[in-house]
Amino acid sequence: MNRVKAIAASLRMLESSLGTRNQVTHFSLHNPLPLLDRSHFLRFPITHHKLYFSTKPNTIVELVLTNDWSQELEHKLENRCPSMTHETVLYVIKRLDKNPEKVSSFFNWVSKKEWFRASSSLYSLIVRVLATKDTMKQFWVTLRMMKEKGFYLDEETYLTILYGFKREKMDSDSVALTHFYDRMVEENAKQSIVTRVVDIISVSEWGDGVKDELAKLQIQLSDNLVIRVLKELRNAPLKAYEFFHWVGKQSGYEHNTVTYNAVARVLARSDSIEEFWSVIEEIKNVGHELDIDTYIKISRMLQKNRLMEDAVKLYELMMDGSYKPLVQDCSILLKSISGSDKPNLDLVFRVAKKFESTGHTLSKAIYDGIHRCLTGAGKFDEAENIVRTMRNAGHEPDNITYSQLVFGLCKMRRFEEAYKVLEEMESCGCIPDIKTWTILIQGHYDGNEVDKALLCFTKMIEKGCDPDADLLDVMIEGFLRQKRIEGAYELLMEISRKCRISPWQATYKKLIEKLLGVMKFEEALKLLRLMKSHNYPPYHLPFVPYISKFGSVEDADQFLKALSVKSYASHTVYVQVFESLFREGRLSEAKDLLYKSPHHIRKHSKICKLFGSSESDPQVLPNP
């Protein structure tokens, strides 16, 4: 309690510098407005009647999930599904990816069927799912089977699995996987063909000349080869599109669901979006569907590139098909829409409407997604209407809901109302947590209300909510944006000491850089020592050029000693400092620093070579 009071007291002095607050009519979550007119916004029903649509892919998933694998289960599957499409097999495996043992059993069963069609994309998904500690035996068996059947482990899948192994500290499997991949690349004779095809296409504009060169190769076309060429051309999507259609016209070869999905992945970007939709239409016309794994990857790519209209259109297409996205995909899409400066509300309601039309009940997460978009767009009356509907559906607003409202109000510079939201939260028993306070404080900083942000921080401390490293980073960033670098330093030292917070490594780095930029060497050095006390690797890089240009020999000596756990830094840092001094022409300072260096540093081979003497004789001037 004393700690909290001390922090509050040290910050309260700022309050006197602020004027009297203006009285503003504030937004309330507790005074509902009339429902909106249907012509402007989608009005969600107060009560929901959940519908259930049984689709064959989902039936298979449920059957496998709810039963232990047995001959009886295999008989049930055979009776209900005499055969499955490639897309269905992929869909089932993707939906079972949290249960790799069942994935292994299901894959072993389907792989023995006459109707089963293997592909590199299917094997890539299988090995990603099986790359867990509990299913290592199945993973290696499947990987070898993949190779025996002539399928290629692509670089993306290899790196994804390797990263997972390293994260789980599966060192022996990491080494074995790397050896397997490298050997497979060396042994794969088709790689040279892929390289030649890609080289021909890459160096020239698509036309008769390129086609003639490709025809001379007399390529033996296969799905595997086509997919690999398409992947290699992913940074030239229009050329990949031309190659795809050229392949489809070759005698004896016909595109299938695997190659259609492969080219769709390549084309889902801004400079080839028209060609992407052309391929999607083709897929539909020839009776195939976008598989669920491809959809997830494409949707993420579209959202990342802010092609939200296309992401929503694709979501609607998939929801109308057999391989519907998961409930969480709706929430993710809504969150992406809300991330823009001006969320497109038409897209928001299209997503929610499509979600409901397939028989789903709107969950708390979906309501929050809609609410986030409305508050982000400054549509507070409409947002309140959504909250009322959400309440009537049995979902009470929580810290997430309120935080979104606070964010939206701060975005519109309605700071007084934003603060009153926190008061309302307390009045209804929903205590603001650190995330809600962080959003409020960050909103003030974004609006250049630094002193008011500090007042909010003081009130947060008084209410017993402890700050964390995220909030400290927000506050430091707010000060730095206003070029209040010394204030940022004092704030970090004060809060980290009194609240016993370990700032983020990134917070230390950017503040050290800013301090050195305004010639605050001593303060930067104190941060370096504090950084080390918090068990971070000391951030030495910006100190080296600073010392070589502006620092004294004593500064260099203090810096080098501050880096070491014992007395001295590594020889690598010494070399960097000496080299930097040489470049600045400060030969005398380099020589003086060498005198002050410990014996093992003066005798180190790199230092000796740097000073041009095997004995590192300081009398010998270095050759810059």
Coordinates of C-alpha atoms in Angstrom, one line a residue:
M1 CA 0.0 0.0 0.0
N2 CA 2.9 2.4 0.8
R3 CA 4.4 1.7 -2.6
V4 CA 1.1 2.6 -4.3
K5 CA 0.7 5.8 -2.3
A6 CA 4.3 6.8 -3.1
I7 CA 3.9 6.4 -6.8
A8 CA 0.6 8.3 -6.8
A9 CA 2.1 11.1 -4.8
S10 CA 5.0 11.5 -7.1
L11 CA 2.7 11.8 -10.1
R12 CA -0.1 13.8 -8.6
M13 CA 1.8 17.1 -8.9
L14 CA 1.0 17.0 -12.6
E15 CA -2.7 17.5 -11.9
S16 CA -2.2 21.1 -10.9
S17 CA -1.0 22.0 -14.3
L18 CA -4.2 20.9 -16.0
G19 CA -7.2 23.1 -16.4
T20 CA -10.8 22.4 -15.2
R21 CA -12.3 19.5 -17.2
N22 CA -15.1 20.3 -19.6
Q23 CA -18.4 18.6 -19.0
V24 CA -19.4 16.4 -21.9
T25 CA -22.4 14.2 -22.3
H26 CA -21.0 10.8 -22.2
F27 CA -21.7 7.5 -23.9
S28 CA -23.4 4.9 -21.7
L29 CA -23.7 1.1 -22.1
H30 CA -26.7 1.2 -19.7
N31 CA -29.1 3.5 -21.5
P32 CA -30.2 1.7 -24.6
L33 CA -31.3 3.6 -27.7
P34 CA -34.1 2.6 -30.0
L35 CA -33.2 -0.1 -32.6
L36 CA -31.7 1.1 -35.8
D37 CA -33.5 1.4 -39.0
R38 CA -33.1 -1.7 -41.1
S39 CA -32.2 0.3 -44.2
H40 CA -29.0 1.5 -42.6
F41 CA -27.7 -1.3 -40.5
L42 CA -28.3 -5.0 -40.0
R43 CA -30.5 -5.5 -37.0
F44 CA -29.7 -8.7 -35.2
P45 CA -32.6 -10.6 -33.6
I46 CA -33.0 -10.5 -29.8
T47 CA -33.5 -14.3 -29.6
H48 CA -31.7 -16.9 -31.7
H49 CA -32.9 -20.3 -32.8
K50 CA -29.9 -22.4 -33.7
L51 CA -30.2 -24.4 -36.9
Y52 CA -28.1 -27.4 -37.6
F53 CA -27.0 -28.2 -41.1
S54 CA -25.5 -31.7 -41.5
T55 CA -22.8 -31.8 -44.2
K56 CA -20.9 -34.9 -45.2
P57 CA -17.5 -33.5 -44.3
N58 CA -18.6 -32.4 -40.8
T59 CA -20.3 -35.8 -40.3
I60 CA -17.1 -37.6 -40.9
V61 CA -15.2 -35.2 -38.5
E62 CA -17.8 -35.8 -35.8
L63 CA -17.7 -39.6 -36.3
V64 CA -14.0 -39.8 -36.0
L65 CA -13.8 -37.4 -33.0
T66 CA -16.5 -39.1 -31.0
N67 CA -15.2 -42.7 -31.5
D68 CA -12.1 -44.6 -30.7
W69 CA -10.5 -45.9 -33.9
S70 CA -11.6 -49.5 -34.6
Q71 CA -12.8 -51.8 -37.3
E72 CA -16.4 -50.8 -36.3
L73 CA -15.6 -47.2 -37.0
E74 CA -14.0 -48.1 -40.3
H75 CA -17.2 -49.9 -41.3
K76 CA -19.3 -46.9 -40.4
L77 CA -17.1 -44.6 -42.4
E78 CA -17.2 -47.0 -45.4
N79 CA -21.0 -47.2 -45.2
R80 CA -21.5 -43.5 -44.9
C81 CA -18.7 -42.4 -47.3
P82 CA -18.0 -45.0 -50.0
S83 CA -15.5 -42.5 -51.4
M84 CA -14.2 -39.0 -50.6
T85 CA -12.9 -36.2 -52.7
H86 CA -9.4 -34.8 -52.2
E87 CA -10.9 -31.7 -50.6
T88 CA -12.9 -33.8 -48.2
V89 CA -9.8 -35.7 -47.0
L90 CA -8.0 -32.4 -46.5
Y91 CA -10.9 -30.9 -44.6
V92 CA -11.2 -33.9 -42.2
I93 CA -7.5 -33.8 -41.5
K94 CA -7.5 -30.0 -41.0
R95 CA -10.4 -30.3 -38.5
L96 CA -8.7 -33.1 -36.6
D97 CA -5.3 -31.3 -36.4
K98 CA -5.6 -31.0 -32.6
N99 CA -5.7 -34.8 -32.4
P100 CA -2.7 -36.1 -34.4
E101 CA -3.3 -39.7 -33.3
K102 CA -6.7 -39.7 -35.0
V103 CA -5.2 -38.0 -38.0
S104 CA -2.7 -40.8 -38.3
S105 CA -5.4 -43.5 -38.1
F106 CA -7.7 -41.7 -40.5
F107 CA -4.8 -41.1 -43.0
N108 CA -3.7 -44.7 -42.8
W109 CA -7.2 -45.9 -43.5
V110 CA -7.9 -43.6 -46.5
S111 CA -4.5 -44.1 -48.0
K112 CA -5.4 -47.8 -48.7
K113 CA -8.5 -46.9 -50.6
E114 CA -8.7 -47.2 -54.4
W115 CA -10.4 -43.8 -54.6
F116 CA -7.7 -42.1 -52.6
R117 CA -5.6 -39.4 -54.4
A118 CA -2.4 -38.5 -52.8
S119 CA -0.7 -35.1 -53.3
S120 CA 2.1 -33.0 -52.0
S121 CA -0.3 -30.6 -50.4
L122 CA -2.0 -33.4 -48.6
Y123 CA 1.2 -34.9 -47.4
S124 CA 2.5 -31.5 -46.3
L125 CA -0.6 -31.0 -44.1
I126 CA -0.2 -34.5 -42.7
V127 CA 3.4 -34.1 -41.7
R128 CA 2.7 -30.7 -40.1
V129 CA 0.0 -32.2 -38.0
L130 CA 2.1 -35.2 -37.0
A131 CA 5.2 -33.2 -36.1
T132 CA 4.6 -33.5 -32.3
K133 CA 6.5 -35.3 -29.6
D134 CA 3.8 -37.9 -29.1
T135 CA 3.5 -38.8 -32.8
M136 CA 7.2 -38.8 -33.9
K137 CA 7.0 -42.4 -35.0
Q138 CA 4.1 -41.7 -37.3
F139 CA 5.7 -38.5 -38.5
W140 CA 8.8 -40.2 -39.8
V141 CA 6.9 -43.1 -41.3
T142 CA 4.7 -40.6 -43.2
L143 CA 7.6 -38.5 -44.3
R144 CA 9.4 -41.5 -45.8
M145 CA 6.2 -42.6 -47.5
M146 CA 5.9 -39.2 -48.9
K147 CA 9.4 -39.4 -50.4
E148 CA 8.8 -43.0 -51.7
K149 CA 5.7 -41.9 -53.6
G150 CA 7.6 -39.1 -55.3
F151 CA 6.2 -36.1 -53.4
Y152 CA 8.3 -33.2 -52.4
L153 CA 8.6 -31.6 -49.0
D154 CA 8.5 -27.9 -49.8
E155 CA 10.7 -25.4 -48.1
E156 CA 7.8 -23.6 -46.3
T157 CA 6.6 -26.9 -44.7
Y158 CA 10.2 -27.9 -43.8
L159 CA 10.9 -24.6 -42.1
T160 CA 7.6 -24.6 -40.2
I161 CA 8.2 -28.1 -38.8
L162 CA 11.9 -27.3 -38.1
Y163 CA 10.9 -24.2 -36.1
G164 CA 8.4 -26.3 -34.1
F165 CA 11.1 -28.9 -33.3
K166 CA 13.5 -26.2 -32.1
R167 CA 10.9 -24.5 -30.0
E168 CA 10.2 -27.8 -28.3
K169 CA 14.0 -28.4 -28.0
M170 CA 13.7 -31.6 -30.1
D171 CA 17.4 -31.3 -31.2
S172 CA 17.9 -34.8 -32.6
D173 CA 14.7 -34.6 -34.7
S174 CA 15.7 -31.1 -35.9
V175 CA 19.1 -32.4 -37.1
A176 CA 17.5 -35.5 -38.7
L177 CA 14.8 -33.4 -40.5
T178 CA 17.5 -31.1 -41.9
H179 CA 19.5 -34.1 -43.2
F180 CA 16.4 -35.6 -44.7
Y181 CA 15.4 -32.4 -46.5
D182 CA 18.9 -31.6 -47.8
R183 CA 19.3 -35.2 -49.1
M184 CA 15.9 -35.1 -50.7
V185 CA 16.8 -31.9 -52.5
E186 CA 20.0 -33.4 -53.8
E187 CA 18.4 -36.6 -54.9
N188 CA 15.4 -35.1 -56.6
A189 CA 16.2 -35.1 -60.3
K190 CA 13.2 -32.9 -61.1
Q191 CA 14.6 -30.0 -59.3
S192 CA 16.8 -29.2 -62.2
I193 CA 13.8 -29.3 -64.5
V194 CA 11.9 -26.9 -62.2
T195 CA 14.8 -24.5 -62.2
R196 CA 15.1 -24.5 -66.0
V197 CA 11.4 -23.9 -66.4
V198 CA 11.4 -21.0 -63.9
D199 CA 14.5 -19.5 -65.4
I200 CA 12.9 -19.5 -68.9
I201 CA 9.7 -17.8 -67.6
S202 CA 11.4 -15.3 -65.3
V203 CA 13.8 -13.7 -67.8
S204 CA 11.3 -12.8 -70.5
E205 CA 7.8 -11.4 -70.9
W206 CA 5.3 -14.2 -71.5
G207 CA 4.7 -14.8 -75.1
D208 CA 5.4 -17.2 -78.0
G209 CA 9.1 -17.1 -77.4
V210 CA 8.7 -18.4 -73.8
K211 CA 6.2 -21.1 -75.0
D212 CA 8.6 -22.3 -77.7
E213 CA 11.5 -22.5 -75.1
L214 CA 9.2 -24.5 -72.8
A215 CA 8.1 -26.8 -75.6
K216 CA 11.8 -27.6 -76.4
L217 CA 12.3 -29.0 -72.9
Q218 CA 9.7 -31.7 -73.6
I219 CA 8.7 -31.7 -70.0
Q220 CA 7.0 -34.7 -68.6
L221 CA 4.2 -32.9 -66.8
S222 CA 3.0 -34.0 -63.3
D223 CA 1.0 -32.4 -60.5
N224 CA 4.1 -32.3 -58.4
L225 CA 6.2 -30.5 -61.0
V226 CA 3.4 -28.0 -61.8
I227 CA 3.0 -27.1 -58.1
R228 CA 6.7 -26.6 -57.6
V229 CA 7.0 -24.3 -60.6
L230 CA 4.0 -22.3 -59.4
K231 CA 5.6 -21.9 -55.9
E232 CA 8.9 -20.7 -57.4
L233 CA 6.9 -18.1 -59.4
R234 CA 5.0 -16.8 -56.4
N235 CA 6.7 -13.4 -56.7
A236 CA 5.6 -13.2 -60.3
P237 CA 2.0 -14.2 -60.0
L238 CA 0.9 -13.1 -63.5
K239 CA 3.6 -15.3 -65.1
A240 CA 2.5 -18.1 -62.8
Y241 CA -1.1 -17.6 -64.1
E242 CA 0.1 -17.8 -67.8
F243 CA 2.2 -20.9 -67.0
F244 CA -0.8 -22.5 -65.3
H245 CA -3.0 -22.0 -68.4
W246 CA -0.3 -23.1 -70.8
V247 CA 0.1 -26.3 -68.9
G248 CA -3.6 -27.0 -69.0
K249 CA -3.5 -26.9 -72.8
Q250 CA -0.8 -29.5 -73.2
S251 CA -1.7 -32.8 -74.6
G252 CA -2.2 -35.5 -72.0
Y253 CA -2.4 -33.2 -69.0
E254 CA -5.5 -31.9 -67.2
H255 CA -5.6 -29.7 -64.2
N256 CA -7.2 -31.0 -61.0
T257 CA -8.2 -29.8 -57.5
V258 CA -4.6 -29.9 -56.4
T259 CA -3.2 -27.7 -59.1
Y260 CA -6.1 -25.3 -59.0
N261 CA -5.6 -24.8 -55.3
A262 CA -1.9 -24.3 -55.8
V263 CA -2.3 -21.5 -58.4
A264 CA -5.0 -19.9 -56.2
R265 CA -2.5 -19.5 -53.4
V266 CA 0.0 -17.8 -55.7
L267 CA -2.6 -15.4 -57.2
A268 CA -4.2 -14.1 -53.9
R269 CA -2.4 -10.7 -53.9
S270 CA -3.2 -7.2 -55.0
D271 CA -1.4 -7.2 -58.4
S272 CA -3.2 -10.4 -59.5
I273 CA -6.5 -10.3 -57.7
E274 CA -8.5 -10.3 -60.9
E275 CA -6.7 -13.5 -62.1
F276 CA -7.3 -15.0 -58.7
W277 CA -11.1 -14.6 -58.9
S278 CA -11.0 -15.9 -62.5
V279 CA -9.4 -19.1 -61.2
I280 CA -11.9 -19.3 -58.4
E281 CA -14.7 -19.2 -61.0
E282 CA -12.9 -21.9 -63.0
I283 CA -12.6 -24.1 -60.0
K284 CA -16.4 -23.8 -59.4
N285 CA -17.2 -24.4 -63.1
V286 CA -15.1 -27.6 -63.3
G287 CA -16.7 -29.0 -60.1
H288 CA -13.9 -28.6 -57.7
E289 CA -13.7 -26.5 -54.5
L290 CA -11.1 -24.5 -52.6
D291 CA -9.8 -26.8 -49.9
I292 CA -9.9 -25.6 -46.3
D293 CA -6.1 -25.4 -45.9
T294 CA -5.8 -23.3 -49.0
Y295 CA -8.7 -21.1 -47.8
I296 CA -7.0 -20.4 -44.4
K297 CA -3.7 -19.5 -46.0
I298 CA -5.3 -17.3 -48.7
S299 CA -7.6 -15.6 -46.2
R300 CA -4.7 -14.7 -43.9
M301 CA -2.8 -13.3 -46.9
L302 CA -5.7 -11.2 -48.1
Q303 CA -6.2 -9.8 -44.6
K304 CA -2.5 -9.1 -44.1
N305 CA -2.5 -7.1 -47.4
R306 CA -5.6 -5.3 -46.4
L307 CA -7.7 -6.7 -49.3
M308 CA -10.7 -6.9 -46.9
E309 CA -13.4 -6.8 -49.6
D310 CA -11.8 -9.9 -51.2
A311 CA -11.3 -11.6 -47.8
V312 CA -15.0 -11.1 -47.0
K313 CA -16.1 -12.3 -50.5
L314 CA -14.0 -15.4 -50.1
Y315 CA -15.4 -16.1 -46.6
E316 CA -19.0 -15.9 -48.0
L317 CA -18.0 -18.3 -50.8
M318 CA -16.6 -20.8 -48.4
M319 CA -19.6 -20.5 -46.0
D320 CA -21.9 -21.4 -49.0
G321 CA -19.8 -24.4 -49.8
S322 CA -19.2 -27.8 -48.2
Y323 CA -16.0 -26.9 -46.4
K324 CA -17.1 -24.2 -44.0
P325 CA -14.6 -22.1 -42.0
L326 CA -14.5 -22.5 -38.2
V327 CA -16.4 -20.2 -35.9
Q328 CA -13.2 -18.5 -34.9
D329 CA -12.5 -17.6 -38.5
C330 CA -15.4 -15.2 -38.4
S331 CA -14.0 -13.5 -35.3
I332 CA -10.6 -13.2 -36.9
L333 CA -12.0 -11.7 -40.0
L334 CA -14.0 -9.1 -38.0
K335 CA -10.9 -8.2 -36.0
S336 CA -9.0 -7.6 -39.2
I337 CA -11.8 -5.3 -40.5
S338 CA -11.7 -3.4 -37.3
G339 CA -8.0 -2.8 -37.6
S340 CA -8.3 -0.2 -40.3
D341 CA -8.6 3.5 -39.5
K342 CA -12.1 3.6 -41.0
P343 CA -13.7 0.1 -40.7
N344 CA -16.0 -0.8 -43.5
L345 CA -19.3 -1.4 -41.8
D346 CA -20.9 -3.0 -44.8
L347 CA -18.2 -5.7 -44.7
V348 CA -18.8 -6.2 -41.0
F349 CA -22.5 -6.9 -41.4
R350 CA -21.9 -9.0 -44.5
V351 CA -19.7 -11.3 -42.4
A352 CA -22.1 -11.5 -39.5
K353 CA -25.1 -12.0 -41.7
K354 CA -23.4 -14.9 -43.6
F355 CA -22.3 -16.4 -40.3
E356 CA -25.9 -16.4 -39.0
S357 CA -27.4 -17.6 -42.3
T358 CA -25.5 -20.9 -42.0
G359 CA -27.3 -21.8 -38.7
H360 CA -24.8 -20.3 -36.2
T361 CA -25.8 -18.4 -33.1
L362 CA -23.8 -15.2 -32.6
S363 CA -21.3 -15.8 -29.8
K364 CA -19.9 -13.2 -27.4
A365 CA -16.7 -13.1 -29.5
I366 CA -18.7 -12.3 -32.7
Y367 CA -20.7 -9.6 -30.9
D368 CA -17.4 -8.1 -29.7
G369 CA -16.1 -8.2 -33.2
I370 CA -19.0 -6.2 -34.5
H371 CA -18.9 -3.9 -31.5
R372 CA -15.1 -3.3 -32.1
C373 CA -15.7 -2.3 -35.7
L374 CA -18.5 0.1 -34.8
T375 CA -16.6 1.8 -32.0
G376 CA -13.5 2.0 -34.2
A377 CA -15.6 3.8 -36.8
G378 CA -17.1 6.2 -34.2
K379 CA -20.6 4.8 -34.5
F380 CA -21.3 4.8 -30.8
D381 CA -25.1 4.8 -31.0
E382 CA -25.0 1.7 -33.2
A383 CA -22.4 0.1 -31.0
E384 CA -24.8 0.6 -28.0
N385 CA -27.6 -1.1 -29.9
I386 CA -25.3 -4.1 -30.5
V387 CA -24.5 -4.2 -26.8
R388 CA -28.2 -4.2 -26.0
T389 CA -28.8 -7.0 -28.4
M390 CA -25.9 -8.9 -27.0
R391 CA -27.3 -8.6 -23.5
N392 CA -30.7 -9.9 -24.6
A393 CA -28.9 -12.9 -26.1
G394 CA -27.4 -13.7 -22.7
H395 CA -23.9 -12.1 -23.0
E396 CA -22.9 -9.5 -20.5
P397 CA -20.4 -6.9 -21.5
D398 CA -17.0 -7.4 -19.9
N399 CA -13.5 -5.8 -20.0
I400 CA -13.1 -6.7 -23.7
T401 CA -16.4 -4.9 -24.6
Y402 CA -15.7 -1.9 -22.4
S403 CA -12.1 -1.6 -23.6
Q404 CA -13.3 -1.5 -27.2
L405 CA -15.6 1.4 -26.3
V406 CA -12.7 3.2 -24.5
F407 CA -10.5 2.7 -27.6
G408 CA -13.1 4.2 -29.9
L409 CA -13.8 7.2 -27.7
C410 CA -10.1 7.9 -27.4
K411 CA -9.7 7.6 -31.1
M412 CA -12.4 10.3 -31.5
R413 CA -10.6 12.4 -28.9
R414 CA -13.6 12.1 -26.5
F415 CA -11.3 11.5 -23.5
E416 CA -13.7 12.6 -20.7
E417 CA -16.3 10.1 -21.9
A418 CA -13.6 7.4 -22.2
Y419 CA -12.7 7.9 -18.6
K420 CA -16.3 7.9 -17.5
V421 CA -16.7 4.4 -19.1
L422 CA -14.2 3.1 -16.5
E423 CA -16.4 4.7 -13.7
E424 CA -19.4 3.0 -15.1
M425 CA -17.6 -0.3 -15.3
E426 CA -16.9 -0.1 -11.5
S427 CA -20.5 0.8 -10.8
C428 CA -21.7 -2.4 -12.4
G429 CA -19.1 -4.6 -10.8
C430 CA -16.8 -5.0 -13.8
I431 CA -13.4 -3.8 -12.4
P432 CA -11.2 -2.3 -15.1
D433 CA -8.1 -4.5 -15.6
I434 CA -4.6 -3.4 -16.8
K435 CA -5.5 -3.9 -20.4
T436 CA -8.4 -1.4 -20.2
W437 CA -6.3 1.1 -18.3
T438 CA -3.5 0.7 -20.9
I439 CA -6.0 1.4 -23.8
L440 CA -7.2 4.5 -22.0
I441 CA -3.7 5.8 -21.3
Q442 CA -2.4 4.9 -24.8
G443 CA -5.4 6.8 -26.3
H444 CA -4.4 9.9 -24.4
Y445 CA -0.8 9.6 -25.6
D446 CA -2.0 9.1 -29.2
G447 CA -4.0 12.3 -28.8
N448 CA -0.8 14.1 -27.5
E449 CA -2.4 14.4 -24.1
V450 CA 0.7 13.3 -22.2
D451 CA -0.1 15.1 -18.9
K452 CA -3.6 13.7 -18.8
A453 CA -2.3 10.3 -19.6
L454 CA -0.1 10.6 -16.5
L455 CA -3.2 11.6 -14.5
C456 CA -5.0 8.5 -15.7
F457 CA -1.9 6.5 -14.6
T458 CA -2.0 8.1 -11.2
K459 CA -5.7 7.2 -10.8
M460 CA -5.0 3.6 -11.9
I461 CA -2.3 3.3 -9.2
E462 CA -4.6 4.7 -6.6
K463 CA -7.2 2.1 -7.4
G464 CA -4.7 -0.6 -6.8
C465 CA -4.1 -1.7 -10.4
D466 CA -0.4 -2.5 -10.9
P467 CA 1.3 -1.5 -14.1
D468 CA 3.1 -3.9 -16.3
A469 CA 5.8 -3.8 -19.0
D470 CA 3.3 -3.3 -21.8
L471 CA 1.9 -0.1 -20.1
L472 CA 5.4 1.2 -19.4
D473 CA 6.3 0.8 -23.0
V474 CA 3.2 2.7 -24.1
M475 CA 4.1 5.5 -21.7
I476 CA 7.7 5.7 -22.8
E477 CA 6.7 5.7 -26.5
G478 CA 4.2 8.5 -25.7
F479 CA 7.0 10.7 -24.2
L480 CA 9.4 9.9 -27.0
R481 CA 6.8 10.9 -29.7
Q482 CA 6.8 14.4 -28.0
K483 CA 10.6 14.4 -27.9
R484 CA 10.5 14.4 -24.1
I485 CA 13.4 12.1 -23.9
E486 CA 14.6 13.0 -20.4
G487 CA 11.1 12.7 -19.1
A488 CA 10.9 9.3 -20.6
Y489 CA 14.1 8.3 -18.9
E490 CA 12.9 9.6 -15.5
L491 CA 9.6 7.9 -15.9
L492 CA 11.2 4.5 -16.6
M493 CA 13.6 4.8 -13.7
E494 CA 10.8 5.8 -11.3
I495 CA 8.2 3.3 -12.3
S496 CA 10.6 0.3 -12.8
R497 CA 12.0 1.0 -9.3
K498 CA 8.8 1.7 -7.4
C499 CA 6.6 -0.9 -9.1
R500 CA 9.4 -3.5 -9.5
I501 CA 8.8 -3.8 -13.3
S502 CA 11.2 -5.3 -15.7
P503 CA 10.8 -3.2 -18.9
W504 CA 10.7 -4.9 -22.2
Q505 CA 14.0 -5.3 -24.0
A506 CA 12.7 -3.2 -26.9
T507 CA 11.8 -0.4 -24.5
Y508 CA 15.3 -0.3 -23.2
K509 CA 16.8 -0.3 -26.8
K510 CA 14.7 2.6 -28.2
L511 CA 15.2 4.7 -25.1
I512 CA 19.0 4.1 -25.0
E513 CA 19.2 5.1 -28.7
K514 CA 17.2 8.3 -28.1
L515 CA 19.3 9.3 -25.0
L516 CA 22.6 8.9 -27.0
G517 CA 21.0 10.9 -29.8
V518 CA 20.7 13.9 -27.4
M519 CA 24.2 13.3 -25.8
K520 CA 22.9 11.8 -22.6
F521 CA 25.6 9.2 -22.2
E522 CA 25.5 8.8 -18.4
E523 CA 21.7 8.2 -18.5
A524 CA 22.1 5.7 -21.3
L525 CA 24.8 3.9 -19.4
K526 CA 22.6 3.6 -16.3
L527 CA 19.9 2.1 -18.5
L528 CA 22.5 -0.4 -19.8
R529 CA 23.4 -1.4 -16.3
L530 CA 19.7 -1.7 -15.4
M531 CA 19.0 -3.7 -18.5
K532 CA 21.8 -6.2 -17.5
S533 CA 20.3 -6.5 -14.0
H534 CA 17.1 -7.6 -15.6
N535 CA 19.0 -10.4 -17.4
Y536 CA 18.8 -8.9 -20.9
P537 CA 21.8 -9.0 -23.2
P538 CA 23.3 -5.6 -22.8
Y539 CA 22.6 -3.4 -25.8
H540 CA 26.0 -2.2 -26.8
L541 CA 25.6 -1.3 -30.5
P542 CA 24.6 2.4 -30.3
F543 CA 27.3 3.1 -27.7
V544 CA 30.2 2.2 -30.1
P545 CA 29.7 5.0 -32.7
Y546 CA 28.7 7.4 -30.0
I547 CA 32.0 6.9 -28.0
S548 CA 34.1 7.0 -31.2
K549 CA 32.7 10.3 -32.1
F550 CA 32.0 12.1 -28.9
G551 CA 33.2 10.0 -25.9
S552 CA 36.3 10.2 -23.8
V553 CA 38.6 7.4 -23.0
E554 CA 37.0 7.3 -19.5
D555 CA 33.6 7.0 -21.2
A556 CA 34.8 4.0 -23.2
D557 CA 36.3 2.4 -20.2
Q558 CA 33.1 2.8 -18.1
F559 CA 31.1 1.4 -21.0
L560 CA 33.3 -1.7 -21.5
K561 CA 33.2 -2.5 -17.8
A562 CA 29.4 -2.0 -17.7
L563 CA 29.0 -4.8 -20.3
S564 CA 30.7 -7.5 -18.4
V565 CA 29.3 -9.8 -15.7
K566 CA 32.7 -9.6 -14.0
S567 CA 35.1 -6.8 -14.9
Y568 CA 35.5 -6.6 -18.7
A569 CA 33.6 -7.0 -21.9
S570 CA 34.4 -9.6 -24.6
H571 CA 37.3 -9.0 -27.0
T572 CA 34.7 -8.7 -29.8
V573 CA 33.3 -5.5 -28.3
Y574 CA 36.8 -4.1 -27.7
V575 CA 37.7 -4.7 -31.3
Q576 CA 34.5 -2.9 -32.4
V577 CA 35.4 0.1 -30.2
F578 CA 39.0 0.3 -31.4
E579 CA 38.0 -0.1 -35.1
S580 CA 35.4 2.7 -34.7
L581 CA 38.0 5.0 -33.1
F582 CA 40.4 4.3 -36.0
R583 CA 37.7 5.2 -38.5
E584 CA 37.1 8.6 -36.7
G585 CA 40.8 9.2 -36.8
R586 CA 41.1 9.2 -33.0
L587 CA 44.4 7.2 -32.8
S588 CA 45.6 8.8 -29.6
E589 CA 42.4 7.9 -27.8
A590 CA 42.6 4.3 -29.1
K591 CA 46.2 4.1 -27.8
D592 CA 45.2 5.4 -24.4
L593 CA 42.3 3.0 -24.2
L594 CA 44.6 0.1 -25.0
Y595 CA 46.8 1.1 -22.0
K596 CA 43.7 0.9 -19.7
S597 CA 42.7 -2.5 -21.2
P598 CA 43.4 -5.7 -19.3
H599 CA 46.4 -7.9 -20.2
H600 CA 44.4 -10.6 -22.0
I601 CA 42.7 -8.0 -24.2
R602 CA 46.1 -6.4 -25.2
K603 CA 47.5 -9.8 -26.0
H604 CA 44.5 -11.1 -28.0
S605 CA 45.4 -11.9 -31.6
K606 CA 42.8 -9.7 -33.2
I607 CA 43.8 -6.7 -31.0
C608 CA 47.5 -7.3 -31.9
K609 CA 46.6 -7.5 -35.6
L610 CA 44.5 -4.3 -35.3
F611 CA 47.3 -2.3 -33.7
G612 CA 49.9 -3.7 -36.2
S613 CA 52.1 -5.4 -33.6
S614 CA 52.3 -9.0 -32.4
E615 CA 53.0 -7.6 -28.9
S616 CA 50.3 -5.0 -29.1
D617 CA 53.0 -2.4 -28.2
P618 CA 51.1 0.8 -27.5
Q619 CA 54.1 2.7 -28.8
V620 CA 53.3 1.5 -32.3
L621 CA 50.7 3.6 -33.9
P622 CA 47.9 1.7 -35.7
N623 CA 47.4 1.8 -39.4
P624 CA 43.9 3.1 -39.9

